[in-house]
Coordinates of C-alpha atoms in Angstrom, one line a residue:
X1 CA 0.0 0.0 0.0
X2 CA 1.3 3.4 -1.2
X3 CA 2.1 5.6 1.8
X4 CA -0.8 8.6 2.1
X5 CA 1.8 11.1 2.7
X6 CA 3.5 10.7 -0.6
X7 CA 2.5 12.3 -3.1
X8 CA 2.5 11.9 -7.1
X9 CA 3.6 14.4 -9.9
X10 CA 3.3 13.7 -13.8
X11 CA 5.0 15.7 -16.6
X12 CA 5.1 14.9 -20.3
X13 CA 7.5 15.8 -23.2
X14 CA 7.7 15.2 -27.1
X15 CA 9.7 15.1 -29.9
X16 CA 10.7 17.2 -32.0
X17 CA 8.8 14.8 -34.6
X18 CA 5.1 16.0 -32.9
X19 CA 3.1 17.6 -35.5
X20 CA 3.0 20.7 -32.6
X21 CA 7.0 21.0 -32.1
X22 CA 7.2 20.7 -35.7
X23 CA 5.3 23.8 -36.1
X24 CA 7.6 25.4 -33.3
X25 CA 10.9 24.8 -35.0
X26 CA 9.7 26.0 -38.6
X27 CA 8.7 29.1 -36.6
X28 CA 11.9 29.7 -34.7
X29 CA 14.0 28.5 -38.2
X30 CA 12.0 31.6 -39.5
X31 CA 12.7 33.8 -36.5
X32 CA 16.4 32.8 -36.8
X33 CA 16.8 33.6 -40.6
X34 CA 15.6 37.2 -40.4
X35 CA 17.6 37.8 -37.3
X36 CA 20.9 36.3 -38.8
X37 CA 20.0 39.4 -41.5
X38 CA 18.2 42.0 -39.4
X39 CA 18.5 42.0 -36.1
X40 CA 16.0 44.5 -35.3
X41 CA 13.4 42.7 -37.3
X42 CA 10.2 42.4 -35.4
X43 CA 8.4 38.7 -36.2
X44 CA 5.7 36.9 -34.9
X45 CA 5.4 34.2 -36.9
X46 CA 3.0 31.0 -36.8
X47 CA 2.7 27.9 -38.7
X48 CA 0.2 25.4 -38.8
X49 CA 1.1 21.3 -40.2
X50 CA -1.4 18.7 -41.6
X51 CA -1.5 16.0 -44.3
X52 CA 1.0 16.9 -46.8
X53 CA 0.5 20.9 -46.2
X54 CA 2.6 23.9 -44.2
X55 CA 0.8 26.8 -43.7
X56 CA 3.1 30.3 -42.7
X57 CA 1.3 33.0 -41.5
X58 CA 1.6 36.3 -38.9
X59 CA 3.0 39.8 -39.5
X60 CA 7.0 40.5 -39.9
X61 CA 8.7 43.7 -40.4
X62 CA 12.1 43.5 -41.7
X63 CA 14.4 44.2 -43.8
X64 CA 15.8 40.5 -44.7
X65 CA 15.2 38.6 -48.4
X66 CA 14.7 35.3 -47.3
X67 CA 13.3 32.1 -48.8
X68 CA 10.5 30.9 -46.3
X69 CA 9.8 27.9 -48.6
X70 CA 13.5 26.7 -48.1
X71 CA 13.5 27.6 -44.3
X72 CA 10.1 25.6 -44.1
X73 CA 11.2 22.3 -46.3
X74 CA 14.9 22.0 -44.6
X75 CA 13.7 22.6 -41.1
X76 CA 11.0 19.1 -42.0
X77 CA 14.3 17.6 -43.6
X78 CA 16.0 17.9 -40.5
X79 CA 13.4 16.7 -37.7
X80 CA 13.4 13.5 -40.1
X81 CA 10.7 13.8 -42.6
X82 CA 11.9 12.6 -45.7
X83 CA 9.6 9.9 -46.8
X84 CA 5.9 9.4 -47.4
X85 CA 5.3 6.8 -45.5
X86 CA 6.4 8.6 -42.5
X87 CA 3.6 10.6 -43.1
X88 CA 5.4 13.5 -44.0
X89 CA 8.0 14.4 -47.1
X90 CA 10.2 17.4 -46.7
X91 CA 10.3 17.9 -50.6
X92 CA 6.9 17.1 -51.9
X93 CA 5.0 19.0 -49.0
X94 CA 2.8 22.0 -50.1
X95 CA 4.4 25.0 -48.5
X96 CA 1.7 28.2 -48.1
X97 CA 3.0 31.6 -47.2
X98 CA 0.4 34.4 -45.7
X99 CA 3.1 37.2 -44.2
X100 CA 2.0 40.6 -43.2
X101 CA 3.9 43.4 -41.7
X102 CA 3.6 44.3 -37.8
X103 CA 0.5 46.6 -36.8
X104 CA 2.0 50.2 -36.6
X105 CA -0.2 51.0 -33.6
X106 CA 1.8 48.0 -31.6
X107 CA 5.2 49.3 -33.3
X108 CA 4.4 52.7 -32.0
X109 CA 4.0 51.4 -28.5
X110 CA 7.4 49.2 -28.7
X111 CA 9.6 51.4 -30.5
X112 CA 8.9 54.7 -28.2
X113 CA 7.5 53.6 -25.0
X114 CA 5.4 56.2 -22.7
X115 CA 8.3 56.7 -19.8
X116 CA 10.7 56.9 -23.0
X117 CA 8.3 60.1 -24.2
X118 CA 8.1 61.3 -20.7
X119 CA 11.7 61.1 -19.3
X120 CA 14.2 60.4 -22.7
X121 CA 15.4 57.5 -20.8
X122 CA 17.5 55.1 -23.3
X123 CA 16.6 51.7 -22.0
X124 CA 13.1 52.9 -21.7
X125 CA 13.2 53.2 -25.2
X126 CA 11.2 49.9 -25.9
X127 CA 7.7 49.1 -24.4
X128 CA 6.4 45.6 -23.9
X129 CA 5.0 44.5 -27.1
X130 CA 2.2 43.2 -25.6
X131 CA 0.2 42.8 -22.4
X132 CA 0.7 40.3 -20.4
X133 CA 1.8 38.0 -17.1
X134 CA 4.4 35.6 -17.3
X135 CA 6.3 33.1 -14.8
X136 CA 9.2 32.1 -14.0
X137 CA 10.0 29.2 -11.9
X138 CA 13.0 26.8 -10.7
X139 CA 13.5 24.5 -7.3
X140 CA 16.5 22.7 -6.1
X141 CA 14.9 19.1 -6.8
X142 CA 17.4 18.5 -9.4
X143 CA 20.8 19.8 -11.3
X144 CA 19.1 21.5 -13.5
X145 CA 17.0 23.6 -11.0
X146 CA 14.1 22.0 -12.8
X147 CA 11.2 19.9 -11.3
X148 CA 11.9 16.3 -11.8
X149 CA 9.3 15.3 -13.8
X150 CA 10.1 17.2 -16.8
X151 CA 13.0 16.7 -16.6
X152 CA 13.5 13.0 -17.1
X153 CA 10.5 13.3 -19.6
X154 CA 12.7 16.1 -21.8
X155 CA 15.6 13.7 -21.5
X156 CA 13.7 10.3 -22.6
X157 CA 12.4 12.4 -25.0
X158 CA 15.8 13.5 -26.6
X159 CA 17.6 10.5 -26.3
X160 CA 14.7 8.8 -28.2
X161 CA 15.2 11.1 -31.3
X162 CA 19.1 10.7 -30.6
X163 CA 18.7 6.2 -31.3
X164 CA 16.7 7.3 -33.9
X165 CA 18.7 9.6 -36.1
X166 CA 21.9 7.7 -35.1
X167 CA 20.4 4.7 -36.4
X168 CA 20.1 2.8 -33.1
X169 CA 17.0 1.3 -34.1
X170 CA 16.2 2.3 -37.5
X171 CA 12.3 1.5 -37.3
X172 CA 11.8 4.5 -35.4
X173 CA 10.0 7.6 -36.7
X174 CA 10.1 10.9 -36.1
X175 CA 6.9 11.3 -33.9
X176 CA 6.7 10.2 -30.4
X177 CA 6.2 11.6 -26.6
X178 CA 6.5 10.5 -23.2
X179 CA 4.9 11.2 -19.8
X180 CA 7.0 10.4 -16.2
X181 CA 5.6 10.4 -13.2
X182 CA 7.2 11.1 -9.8
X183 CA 6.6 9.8 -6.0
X184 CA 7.8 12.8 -3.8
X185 CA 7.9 11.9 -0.2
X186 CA 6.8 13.0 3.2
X187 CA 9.6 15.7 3.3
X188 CA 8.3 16.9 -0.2
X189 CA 11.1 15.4 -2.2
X190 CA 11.3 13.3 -5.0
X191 CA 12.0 9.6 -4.5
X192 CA 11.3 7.4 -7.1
X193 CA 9.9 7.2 -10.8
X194 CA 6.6 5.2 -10.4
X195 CA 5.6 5.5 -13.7
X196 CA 6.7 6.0 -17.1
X197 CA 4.4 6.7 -20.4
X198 CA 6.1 6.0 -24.1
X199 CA 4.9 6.2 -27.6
X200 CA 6.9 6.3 -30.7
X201 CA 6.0 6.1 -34.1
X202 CA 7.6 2.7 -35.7
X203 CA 7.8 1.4 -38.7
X204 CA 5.4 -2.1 -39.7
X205 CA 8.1 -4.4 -39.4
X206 CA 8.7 -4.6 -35.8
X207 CA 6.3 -6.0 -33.0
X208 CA 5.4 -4.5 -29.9
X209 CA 7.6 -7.0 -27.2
X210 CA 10.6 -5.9 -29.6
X211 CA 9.5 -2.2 -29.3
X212 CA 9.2 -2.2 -25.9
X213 CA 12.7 -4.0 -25.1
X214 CA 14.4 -1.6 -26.9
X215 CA 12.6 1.8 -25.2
X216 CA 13.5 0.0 -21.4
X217 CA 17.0 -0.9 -22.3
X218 CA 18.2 1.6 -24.9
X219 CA 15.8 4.9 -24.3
X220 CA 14.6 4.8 -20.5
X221 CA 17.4 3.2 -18.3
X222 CA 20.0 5.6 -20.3
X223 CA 19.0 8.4 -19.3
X224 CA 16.8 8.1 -16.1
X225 CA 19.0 7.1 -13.3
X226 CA 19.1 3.8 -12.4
X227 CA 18.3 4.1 -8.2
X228 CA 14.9 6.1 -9.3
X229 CA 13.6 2.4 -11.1
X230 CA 12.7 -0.2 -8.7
X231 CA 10.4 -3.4 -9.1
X232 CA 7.4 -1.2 -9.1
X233 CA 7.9 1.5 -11.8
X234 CA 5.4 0.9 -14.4
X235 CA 6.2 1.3 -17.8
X236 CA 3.6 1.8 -21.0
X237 CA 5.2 1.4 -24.3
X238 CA 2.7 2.4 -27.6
X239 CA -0.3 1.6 -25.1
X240 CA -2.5 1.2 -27.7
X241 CA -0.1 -1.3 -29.4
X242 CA 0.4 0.3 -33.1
X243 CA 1.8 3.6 -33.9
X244 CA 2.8 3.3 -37.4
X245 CA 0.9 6.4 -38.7
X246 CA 2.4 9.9 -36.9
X247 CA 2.8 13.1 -37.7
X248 CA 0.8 15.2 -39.6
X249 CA -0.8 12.3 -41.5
X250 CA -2.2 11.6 -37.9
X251 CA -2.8 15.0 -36.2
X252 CA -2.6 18.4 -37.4
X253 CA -0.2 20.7 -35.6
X254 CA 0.1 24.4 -34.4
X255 CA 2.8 26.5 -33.3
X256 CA 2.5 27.4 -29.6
X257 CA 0.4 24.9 -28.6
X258 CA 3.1 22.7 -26.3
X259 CA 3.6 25.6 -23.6
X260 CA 3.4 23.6 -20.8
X261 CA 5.9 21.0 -22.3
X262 CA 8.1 24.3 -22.9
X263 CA 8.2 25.4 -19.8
X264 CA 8.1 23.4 -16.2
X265 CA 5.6 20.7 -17.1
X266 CA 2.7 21.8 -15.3
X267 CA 4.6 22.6 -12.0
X268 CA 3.6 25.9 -11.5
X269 CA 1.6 28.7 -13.0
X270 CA 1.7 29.6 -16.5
X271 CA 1.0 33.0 -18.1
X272 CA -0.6 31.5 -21.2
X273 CA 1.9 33.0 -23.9
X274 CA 3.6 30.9 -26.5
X275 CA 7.6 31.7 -27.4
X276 CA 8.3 30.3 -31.1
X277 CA 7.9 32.4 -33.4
X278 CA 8.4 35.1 -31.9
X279 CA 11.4 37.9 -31.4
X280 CA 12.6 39.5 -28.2
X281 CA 10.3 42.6 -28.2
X282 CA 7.7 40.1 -27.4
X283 CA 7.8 39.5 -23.3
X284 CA 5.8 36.4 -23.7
X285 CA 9.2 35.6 -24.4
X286 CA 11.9 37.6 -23.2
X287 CA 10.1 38.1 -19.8
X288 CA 9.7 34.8 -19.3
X289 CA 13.3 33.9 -20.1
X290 CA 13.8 36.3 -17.5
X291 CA 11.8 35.0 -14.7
X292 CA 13.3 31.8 -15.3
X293 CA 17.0 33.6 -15.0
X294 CA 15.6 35.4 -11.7
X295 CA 14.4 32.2 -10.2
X296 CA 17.3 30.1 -10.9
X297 CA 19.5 32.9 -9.5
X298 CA 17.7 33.1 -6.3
X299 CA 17.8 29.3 -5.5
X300 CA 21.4 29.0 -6.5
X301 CA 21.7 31.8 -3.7
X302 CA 20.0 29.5 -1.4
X303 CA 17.6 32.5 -0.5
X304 CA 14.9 30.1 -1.3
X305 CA 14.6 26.1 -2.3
X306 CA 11.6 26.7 -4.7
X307 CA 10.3 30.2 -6.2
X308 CA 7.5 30.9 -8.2
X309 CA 7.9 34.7 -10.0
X310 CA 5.3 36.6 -11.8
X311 CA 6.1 39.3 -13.6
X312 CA 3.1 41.4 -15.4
X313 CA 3.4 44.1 -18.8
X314 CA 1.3 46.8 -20.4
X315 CA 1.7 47.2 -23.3
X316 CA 3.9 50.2 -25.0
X317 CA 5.3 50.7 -21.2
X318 CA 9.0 49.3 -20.2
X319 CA 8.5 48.8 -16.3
X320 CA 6.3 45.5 -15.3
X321 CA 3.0 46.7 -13.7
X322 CA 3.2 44.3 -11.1
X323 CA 6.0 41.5 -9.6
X324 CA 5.2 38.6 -7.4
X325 CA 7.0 36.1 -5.9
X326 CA 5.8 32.8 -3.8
X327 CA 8.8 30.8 -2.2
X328 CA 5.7 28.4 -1.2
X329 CA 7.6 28.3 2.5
X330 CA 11.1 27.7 1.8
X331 CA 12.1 31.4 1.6
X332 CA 14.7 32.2 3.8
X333 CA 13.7 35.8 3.6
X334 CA 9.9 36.9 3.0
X335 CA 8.3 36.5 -0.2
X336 CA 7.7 40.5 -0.1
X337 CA 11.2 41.2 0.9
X338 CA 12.6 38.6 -1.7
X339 CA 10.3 41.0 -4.5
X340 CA 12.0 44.0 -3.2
X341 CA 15.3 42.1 -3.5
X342 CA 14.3 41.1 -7.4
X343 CA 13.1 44.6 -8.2
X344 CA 16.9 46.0 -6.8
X345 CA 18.9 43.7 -8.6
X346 CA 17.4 42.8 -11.9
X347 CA 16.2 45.0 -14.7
X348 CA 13.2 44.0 -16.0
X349 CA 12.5 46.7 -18.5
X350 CA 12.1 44.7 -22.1
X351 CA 15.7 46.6 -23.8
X352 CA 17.7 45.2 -20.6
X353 CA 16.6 42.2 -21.6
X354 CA 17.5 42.0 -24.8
X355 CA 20.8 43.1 -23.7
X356 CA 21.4 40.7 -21.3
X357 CA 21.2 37.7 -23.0
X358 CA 21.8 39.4 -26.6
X359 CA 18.2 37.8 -27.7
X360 CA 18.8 39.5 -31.5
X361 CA 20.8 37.1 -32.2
X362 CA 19.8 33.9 -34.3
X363 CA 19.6 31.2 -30.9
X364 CA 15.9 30.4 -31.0
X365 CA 15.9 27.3 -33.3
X366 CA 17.3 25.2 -30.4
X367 CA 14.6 26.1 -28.0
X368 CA 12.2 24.5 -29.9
X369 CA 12.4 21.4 -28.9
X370 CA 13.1 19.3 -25.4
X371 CA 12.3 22.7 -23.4
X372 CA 13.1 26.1 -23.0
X373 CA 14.5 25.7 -19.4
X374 CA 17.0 23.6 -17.5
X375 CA 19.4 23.6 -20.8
X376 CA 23.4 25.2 -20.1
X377 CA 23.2 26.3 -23.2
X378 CA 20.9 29.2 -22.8
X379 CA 22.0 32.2 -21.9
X380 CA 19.4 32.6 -19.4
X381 CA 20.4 29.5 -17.1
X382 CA 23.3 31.5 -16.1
X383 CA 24.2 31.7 -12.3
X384 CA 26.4 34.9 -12.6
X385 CA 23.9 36.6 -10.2
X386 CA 23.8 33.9 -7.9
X387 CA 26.9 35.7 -5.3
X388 CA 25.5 38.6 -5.4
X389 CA 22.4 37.3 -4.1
X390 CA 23.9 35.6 -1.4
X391 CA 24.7 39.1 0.3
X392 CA 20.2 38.9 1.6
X393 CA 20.6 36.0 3.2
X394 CA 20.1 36.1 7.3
X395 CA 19.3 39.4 7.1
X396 CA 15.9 39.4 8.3

């Protein structure tokens, strides 16, 4: 019998095969083109996928000549589309384009901001693009200052694309996703993996007991740790026993549309805004890749071992309307005091930003698949701040 004082968390992830990540990573390919030739281009760009057909659409200013049909076609060509009868074909594909340029009465907002008008100030000299709340989140559960959950889903997820494009096991397809769930115990930590969800798309000439082998041995116990797996984890391979068809021959997909999968799995609050697609002007993004930076900061500092921030925008201004924080009871200074401390030491105005982490730059392909967060590679999972933060503690 389970004990009643544990309790149970589940995340899932996908690959960058899923109809809805492949719409992500045409977007961000887009996004990355125009910003390898225009850095101050302003895009928000979404695609949708179904049988046989890409669909580009959304408003981009810029000055950049690029070939959105090439962008679209190599981007499929890459994730492993190449073929019919994996339900998708890089080069026969229809590729629709329906681009428009940025509403001026949004430019107008973003390009002069209202405390730019009033004060000249220079890094007040973009407004949020948007309103808006977004979150930021991170916890000391794991490396990564991740939750658990997603984590190991993001990395069962990665390493099944890896066997598959290394040629591992070569009836693998490009679609797939996985799901973990985690037993935290009565001290609120994670303890064990009790279960573990798996579906790949497969070519006809493998059976399931082969399948399922091969996901145990050469996807799951490579990259979950091995002390997390006991005698009682669970694991569903292709529940439904078949999944040959995949892709967009099975299920249209949307850009956008995998936020929680982007993010922190459904661990904490979300704002609602999608990032791919879109460029830095755009705090659905930047803001939330700066939340993220905050949080991870603050529990590298040990002023907290979990911290939920929400940061709010209006749009046209530079300054967030609003900042919260919730250390849900492991701050070691108040949640109030901890906002006071984030409002000193970080600048949350959309231009700081940018600067920061240099987000005109041509990074955002990578994001589009496996998560956002919890990845070195970023420039916002940097713990430069994390000494400086360390000066707050014991000082209430």
């Amino acid at each position: 019998m389970k004990n009643n004082k544990h309790r149970f968390f589940t995340s899932e992830s996908v690959t960058e095969g899923h109809p809805d990540k492949m719409c992500d990573q045409i977007s961000d390919a887009i996004l990355d083109a125009i910003l390898a030739l225009d850095p101050d281009a302003r895009v928000a760009c979404e695609t949708v996928v179904c049988t046989g057909t890409v669909f580009v659409m959304g408003q981009i200013t810029t000055t950049a000549v690029v070939d959105y049909a090439r962008i679209v076609r190599d981007t499929v060509r890459d994730i492993g589309y190449t073929r019919a009868k994996y339900g998708f074909d890089a080069d026969s594909c229809g590729v629709i384009i329906s681009l428009d340029k940025q509403s001026p009465d949004i430019a107008l907002g973003v390009d002069r901001s209202d405390e730019y008008r009033d004060r000249g100030e220079i890094l007040d000299l973009y407004g949020a693009g948007d309103q808006g709340m977004m979150f930021g989140y991170a916890c000391n559960e794991t490396p990564e200052y991740m939750p658990m959950a997603i984590t190991l889903a993001q990395k069962i997820s990665r390493r099944l694309a890896q066997v598959r494009k290394e040629g591992v096991l070569d009836y693998l397809r490009p679609d797939g996703k996985c799901q973990v769930t985690v037993e935290y115990d009565e001290n609120d930590r994670p303890c064990r993996v009790d279960t573990i969800v798996l579906s790949t798309q497969h070519g006809s000439d493998v059976d399931s007991a082969t399948i399922a082998r091969d996901m145990i041995n050469l996807v799951i116990r490579q990259v979950v740790p091995l002390e997390l797996l006991d005698e009682e984890t669970k694991y569903y391979i292709n529940p439904t026993g078949r999944f040959e068809i995949g892709g967009p021959a099975a299920d249209s997909g949307l850009t956008g549309r995998k936020i929680i999968v982007d993010t922190y799995g459904g661990y904490c609050a979300h704002g609602g805004g999608a990032f791919s697609g879109k460029d830095a002007t755009k705090v659905d993004r930047s803001a939330t890749y700066m939340a993220r930076y905050i949080c991870k900061n603050v529990v590298a500092a040990g002023l907290a071992d979990k911290i939920q921030l929400q940061v709010s925008y209006a749009i046209g201004r530079s300054k967030p309307v609003s900042i919260d924080v919730n250390t849900f009871g492991t701050g070691k200074v108040s949640d109030s005091s901890l906002s006071e401390i984030i409002s000193e030491e970080f600048d949350l105005r959309p231009r700081a930003i940018i600067d920061k982490f240099q987000m005109q730059r041509p990074i955002y392909r990578a994001t589009a698949s496996y998560g956002h967060f919890g990845r070195e590679e970023f420039p916002w999972e940097q713990l430069d701040k994390a000494d400086d933060l360390k000066q707050y503690l014991n000082q209430e």
